[in-house]
Short mmCIF file of C-alpha atoms and ligand atoms in Angstrom, two decimals:
data_model
loop_
_atom_site.label_atom_id
_atom_site.label_comp_id
_atom_site.label_asym_id
_atom_site.label_seq_id
_atom_site.Cartn_x
_atom_site.Cartn_y
_atom_site.Cartn_z
CA MET K 1 130.01 109.83 126.17
CA ILE K 2 127.31 112.29 126.55
CA THR K 3 128.74 114.14 129.39
CA THR K 4 127.53 117.34 128.88
CA HIS K 5 124.13 119.05 129.47
CA GLY K 6 123.81 120.81 126.07
CA ILE K 7 124.86 117.30 124.16
CA SER K 8 122.52 115.45 126.27
CA SER K 9 119.65 117.73 125.21
CA ASP K 10 120.44 118.15 121.63
CA LEU K 11 120.22 114.19 121.49
CA ALA K 12 117.10 114.33 123.30
CA GLN K 13 115.78 116.86 120.61
CA LEU K 14 117.35 114.95 117.65
CA ARG K 15 115.79 111.57 119.18
CA GLU K 16 112.26 113.21 118.55
CA LEU K 17 112.60 113.48 114.79
CA PRO K 18 111.00 111.32 112.08
CA ILE K 19 113.26 108.38 110.34
CA GLY K 20 113.36 110.05 106.63
CA LEU K 21 112.75 107.31 103.52
CA PHE K 22 112.31 107.52 99.87
CA ASP K 23 111.49 105.58 97.01
CA SER K 24 111.14 106.47 93.41
CA GLY K 25 107.36 106.10 94.25
CA VAL K 26 105.36 103.39 96.72
CA GLY K 27 107.80 100.66 96.35
CA GLY K 28 109.56 101.92 99.27
CA MET K 29 106.47 101.60 101.22
CA THR K 30 107.66 97.95 101.87
CA VAL K 31 110.63 99.19 103.82
CA LEU K 32 108.20 101.95 105.55
CA ASN K 33 105.97 98.65 106.60
CA ALA K 34 108.73 96.77 107.81
CA MET K 35 110.21 99.68 109.70
CA ARG K 36 106.58 100.36 111.32
CA ARG K 37 106.87 96.96 112.89
CA LEU K 38 109.61 96.82 113.90
CA LEU K 39 110.14 100.46 115.25
CA PRO K 40 106.58 100.82 116.64
CA ASN K 41 107.53 104.19 118.62
CA GLU K 42 109.13 106.26 115.77
CA SER K 43 107.86 108.77 113.43
CA PHE K 44 108.54 108.96 109.57
CA LEU K 45 108.78 110.57 106.84
CA TYR K 46 108.31 109.10 103.95
CA LEU K 47 108.98 110.51 100.29
CA GLY K 48 107.87 109.27 96.83
CA ASP K 49 109.16 110.92 93.84
CA THR K 50 105.95 109.71 91.83
CA ALA K 51 106.69 112.78 88.92
CA ARG K 52 110.11 111.15 88.08
CA MET K 53 109.09 107.44 88.41
CA PRO K 54 111.09 104.93 86.88
CA TYR K 55 114.32 105.59 88.66
CA GLY K 56 115.71 102.21 86.96
CA THR K 57 115.70 103.10 83.46
CA LYS K 58 117.61 106.31 84.10
CA SER K 59 121.18 107.12 84.10
CA VAL K 60 123.28 106.67 87.36
CA GLU K 61 124.02 110.48 87.20
CA THR K 62 120.50 111.38 86.87
CA VAL K 63 119.31 108.85 89.90
CA ARG K 64 122.42 110.27 92.09
CA ARG K 65 121.03 114.13 91.52
CA TYR K 66 117.29 112.97 92.48
CA SER K 67 118.65 111.13 95.61
CA LEU K 68 120.77 114.17 96.77
CA GLN K 69 118.02 116.52 95.81
CA ILE K 70 115.48 114.24 98.15
CA ALA K 71 117.84 114.06 101.08
CA GLU K 72 118.33 117.95 100.99
CA LEU K 73 114.57 118.34 101.29
CA LEU K 74 114.36 115.46 104.05
CA VAL K 75 116.80 116.84 106.04
CA SER K 76 115.60 120.72 105.87
CA ARG K 77 112.40 119.21 107.48
CA GLY K 78 114.17 117.35 110.47
CA ILE K 79 115.16 113.80 110.15
CA LYS K 80 117.24 111.93 112.57
CA LEU K 81 117.98 108.66 109.84
CA LEU K 82 117.74 108.30 106.19
CA VAL K 83 116.82 105.39 104.88
CA VAL K 84 117.47 104.94 101.18
CA ALA K 85 113.96 102.54 100.40
CA CYS K 86 115.27 102.18 96.49
CA ASN K 87 117.29 99.61 95.61
CA THR K 88 118.48 101.80 92.25
CA ALA K 89 118.91 104.80 94.64
CA THR K 90 121.24 102.95 96.73
CA ALA K 91 123.34 101.59 93.77
CA ALA K 92 123.44 104.63 92.33
CA ALA K 93 124.12 107.79 95.19
CA LEU K 94 124.42 105.51 98.81
CA PRO K 95 128.36 106.91 98.67
CA ALA K 96 127.22 110.42 96.92
CA LEU K 97 124.75 111.11 99.73
CA ARG K 98 127.20 109.60 102.75
CA GLU K 99 129.68 112.17 101.56
CA ALA K 100 127.21 115.14 101.47
CA PHE K 101 125.37 114.52 104.85
CA PRO K 102 128.39 113.52 106.58
CA GLY K 103 126.68 113.59 109.98
CA LEU K 104 123.70 111.84 109.34
CA GLY K 105 122.88 107.92 109.57
CA ILE K 106 122.03 106.59 106.20
CA ILE K 107 121.28 103.15 105.48
CA GLY K 108 120.89 101.73 101.93
CA ALA K 109 118.73 98.84 100.71
CA VAL K 110 121.56 96.60 98.71
CA GLU K 111 123.55 95.20 101.49
CA PRO K 112 120.74 93.94 103.94
CA GLY K 113 119.11 92.61 100.66
CA ALA K 114 122.37 90.84 99.80
CA ARG K 115 122.70 89.51 103.14
CA ALA K 116 119.65 88.44 103.32
CA ALA K 117 120.01 86.30 99.99
CA CYS K 118 123.26 84.64 101.24
CA ARG K 119 121.58 83.25 104.22
CA ALA K 120 118.82 81.78 102.39
CA THR K 121 120.38 79.80 99.91
CA LYS K 122 121.71 76.55 100.75
CA SER K 123 122.58 75.71 97.04
CA GLY K 124 124.65 78.68 96.57
CA ARG K 125 122.67 79.60 93.33
CA ILE K 126 120.41 82.92 93.68
CA ALA K 127 118.70 84.89 91.04
CA VAL K 128 118.48 88.47 91.77
CA ILE K 129 115.69 90.75 89.57
CA ALA K 130 116.15 94.43 89.71
CA THR K 131 115.48 97.45 87.63
CA SER K 132 117.62 97.64 84.55
CA SER K 133 120.30 100.57 86.04
CA THR K 134 120.49 98.32 89.22
CA ILE K 135 120.97 95.20 86.88
CA ARG K 136 123.75 96.99 84.95
CA GLY K 137 125.77 98.27 87.92
CA ARG K 138 126.07 94.84 89.52
CA ALA K 139 125.30 95.90 92.98
CA TYR K 140 123.84 92.77 94.35
CA GLU K 141 126.43 90.74 92.68
CA ASN K 142 129.63 92.74 94.07
CA ALA K 143 127.45 92.57 97.27
CA ILE K 144 126.66 88.73 97.51
CA LEU K 145 129.92 87.72 95.97
CA SER K 146 131.64 89.66 98.57
CA ILE K 147 130.06 87.39 100.93
CA LEU K 148 129.78 83.92 99.45
CA PRO K 149 132.78 84.20 96.54
CA ASN K 150 131.46 80.91 95.14
CA ALA K 151 127.58 81.87 94.54
CA GLU K 152 126.03 80.95 91.21
CA LEU K 153 124.22 84.21 90.51
CA SER K 154 121.52 84.68 87.57
CA THR K 155 120.35 88.34 87.26
CA LEU K 156 117.67 89.58 85.46
CA ALA K 157 116.19 93.18 84.86
CA CYS K 158 112.43 93.26 85.21
CA PRO K 159 111.69 96.98 84.85
CA LEU K 160 107.81 96.19 83.95
CA PHE K 161 107.14 94.80 87.72
CA VAL K 162 107.82 98.47 88.90
CA SER K 163 104.59 100.16 86.87
CA MET K 164 102.14 97.22 87.33
CA ALA K 165 103.12 98.02 91.22
CA GLU K 166 102.26 101.47 91.09
CA ASP K 167 99.28 101.17 89.50
CA GLY K 168 98.34 98.90 91.95
CA LEU K 169 97.75 95.41 89.54
CA LEU K 170 99.48 93.13 92.15
CA GLU K 171 97.59 89.73 91.37
CA GLY K 172 95.28 87.89 88.57
CA PRO K 173 96.29 87.08 85.03
CA LEU K 174 98.26 90.45 84.02
CA ALA K 175 100.53 90.08 86.92
CA GLU K 176 100.88 86.24 86.38
CA GLY K 177 101.65 86.68 82.69
CA LEU K 178 104.54 89.33 83.00
CA ALA K 179 106.05 87.20 86.03
CA ALA K 180 105.92 84.30 83.75
CA ARG K 181 107.46 86.40 80.89
CA TYR K 182 110.55 87.65 82.75
CA LEU K 183 111.02 84.26 85.05
CA ASP K 184 110.02 81.76 82.95
CA GLN K 185 113.97 81.49 81.68
CA ILE K 186 115.01 81.30 85.15
CA PHE K 187 113.05 78.40 86.45
CA ARG K 188 110.37 76.78 84.43
CA ILE K 189 112.69 76.21 80.97
CA PRO K 190 115.92 75.35 82.47
CA ARG K 191 114.23 72.89 85.36
CA GLU K 192 111.95 71.49 82.04
CA GLN K 193 115.30 70.65 80.49
CA GLY K 194 116.69 69.02 83.69
CA LEU K 195 119.49 71.69 84.74
CA ASP K 196 119.73 73.20 88.20
CA THR K 197 117.68 76.68 88.96
CA PRO K 198 118.24 78.88 91.93
CA ASP K 199 116.54 78.36 95.31
CA THR K 200 116.82 81.82 96.30
CA LEU K 201 115.46 84.71 94.34
CA VAL K 202 115.94 88.20 95.88
CA LEU K 203 113.33 90.82 95.19
CA ALA K 204 116.16 93.10 94.49
CA CYS K 205 113.51 96.62 93.81
CA THR K 206 111.34 97.32 96.69
CA HIS K 207 108.28 97.59 94.28
CA PHE K 208 108.74 94.12 93.79
CA PRO K 209 107.68 92.29 97.46
CA LEU K 210 104.39 94.00 96.51
CA LEU K 211 103.91 91.48 93.69
CA ARG K 212 105.29 88.50 95.66
CA GLY K 213 102.39 86.12 95.47
CA ALA K 214 102.45 86.08 91.52
CA ILE K 215 106.30 85.89 91.47
CA SER K 216 106.41 83.05 93.98
CA ARG K 217 104.08 81.03 92.16
CA VAL K 218 105.89 81.44 88.96
CA ALA K 219 109.13 80.89 90.70
CA GLY K 220 108.01 77.52 92.33
CA SER K 221 107.42 75.83 95.54
CA GLY K 222 110.83 75.24 96.33
CA VAL K 223 112.20 78.80 95.77
CA THR K 224 112.87 81.12 98.75
CA LEU K 225 112.02 84.76 97.71
CA VAL K 226 113.98 86.87 99.75
CA ASP K 227 113.73 91.03 99.84
CA SER K 228 115.57 93.87 102.01
CA ALA K 229 112.56 95.64 104.15
CA ASN K 230 113.30 93.38 106.98
CA ASN K 231 116.88 93.46 107.26
CA THR K 232 116.72 97.27 106.05
CA ALA K 233 114.79 97.66 109.11
CA ARG K 234 116.62 95.99 111.57
CA GLU K 235 119.91 97.40 110.60
CA ALA K 236 118.02 101.03 110.95
CA LYS K 237 117.13 99.81 114.29
CA ALA K 238 120.78 98.59 115.42
CA LEU K 239 122.35 102.01 114.24
CA LEU K 240 119.16 104.00 115.89
CA GLU K 241 120.31 102.09 119.00
CA SER K 242 123.88 102.25 118.83
CA SER K 243 124.02 106.10 118.70
CA HIS K 244 121.54 106.59 121.22
CA LEU K 245 118.56 107.97 119.05
CA ALA K 246 115.75 105.21 119.43
CA ARG K 247 112.62 106.45 121.13
CA SER K 248 111.66 104.41 123.79
CA ALA K 249 107.83 103.91 124.60
CA GLY K 250 105.73 106.12 126.37
CA ARG K 251 106.65 109.36 125.14
CA SER K 252 104.64 112.49 124.96
CA ALA K 253 102.74 111.99 121.74
CA GLY K 254 102.93 115.73 121.31
CA MET K 255 106.43 115.64 120.19
CA GLN K 256 105.47 113.46 117.44
CA LEU K 257 104.81 114.61 113.74
CA CYS K 258 100.93 113.78 113.28
CA PRO K 259 98.70 111.08 115.30
CA GLY K 260 99.37 108.29 112.76
CA SER K 261 103.53 108.84 112.87
CA VAL K 262 103.84 108.49 109.24
CA ARG K 263 103.66 112.08 107.29
CA PHE K 264 104.25 111.54 103.41
CA LEU K 265 105.84 113.74 100.80
CA THR K 266 104.88 112.96 96.79
CA THR K 267 106.08 114.87 93.96
CA ASP K 268 102.95 114.60 92.01
CA ASP K 269 99.06 113.39 91.94
CA VAL K 270 98.16 113.32 95.88
CA PRO K 271 94.98 111.81 95.46
CA ARG K 272 96.68 108.61 93.76
CA PHE K 273 99.76 108.54 95.54
CA THR K 274 97.15 108.58 99.16
CA ARG K 275 95.01 105.39 97.49
CA LEU K 276 97.82 103.24 96.61
CA GLY K 277 99.60 104.32 100.46
CA GLU K 278 96.44 103.12 102.05
CA LEU K 279 96.27 100.10 99.97
CA PHE K 280 100.00 98.81 100.65
CA LEU K 281 100.50 100.07 104.29
CA GLY K 282 96.79 99.12 105.43
CA ILE K 283 96.05 101.85 107.68
CA PRO K 284 93.88 104.99 106.68
CA ILE K 285 95.64 108.05 105.30
CA ALA K 286 94.31 111.62 106.54
CA PRO K 287 94.58 113.79 103.70
CA CYS K 288 96.16 116.53 106.02
CA ALA K 289 99.24 113.68 106.12
CA VAL K 290 100.15 113.84 102.33
CA GLU K 291 101.88 116.76 100.66
CA LEU K 292 102.46 117.78 97.72
CA VAL K 293 106.24 119.02 96.96
CA GLU K 294 108.34 120.43 93.94
CA LEU K 295 112.00 119.43 93.24
N1 DGL F 301 111.53 100.79 93.91
C1 DGL F 301 112.95 101.40 93.33
C2 DGL F 301 114.15 100.21 93.50
O1 DGL F 301 114.38 99.56 94.34
C3 DGL F 301 113.14 101.94 91.63
C4 DGL F 301 111.54 101.36 90.94
C5 DGL F 301 112.14 102.21 89.85
O2 DGL F 301 111.88 103.68 89.89
O3 DGL F 301 112.45 101.88 88.88
O4 DGL F 301 114.88 99.67 92.77
#
């Protein structure tokens, strides 16, 4: 209950801050997109650690260290909520982040993705594709099995999808060829052998929804593709509302970070990041909205 004048004015100031998000690169923009749609009155501060991507091939300790550094930077800029828009970083660092920033609401991508998969499946057969690190750490398996203990899971690391997405190679023979190289062992080959195959495919890396078309064509029309973006955005909205931190429409635009309401930080190559950001978000990004930072 907010009673004193001091606390309520602190809350009012906090409410005006942006939501911080980070990913190893541009993949987290799939989460940013969902959040912009669901939370149109909010502003966002997105960091893509492009100098050090991919995260998915690195050790858990390294990804945890990177995540803590990034969170520290975002918190120092002023954010009211942190969204870890990267499954690899969520799996490696969520508890460490919550311990390091106890007063800050922090939402990861794994639980929302797992919940979406459990809602979508009818047969209980679920395939999970992610980075090598996420698959090795079994974060999705554990999250799905805690909701649906009898689920039958197939898991597969598909690390090259990350480079394809970072290069903007989302469609065409290369994307489809790579999707077939990875996914035929889960779908086409068992199907041809008359075996049951998963009815749900979890894109458990925030880069993968960018290749959704190619992945979906290879998996086949009977397979439901799910990712964590929409569910993560919904959880962020619920948390903001329950903590009275959601901005309502019609506040003074002067309090916003910039007119476009999204600011970007990148650790490498601003023009490339801007070009991909425009492609994935479908909005023009002003040069002043992207800043190069060193970590
Ligand atoms: N987008 C990230 C994820 O959700 C990681 C990609 C990478 O850097 O390997 O796991």
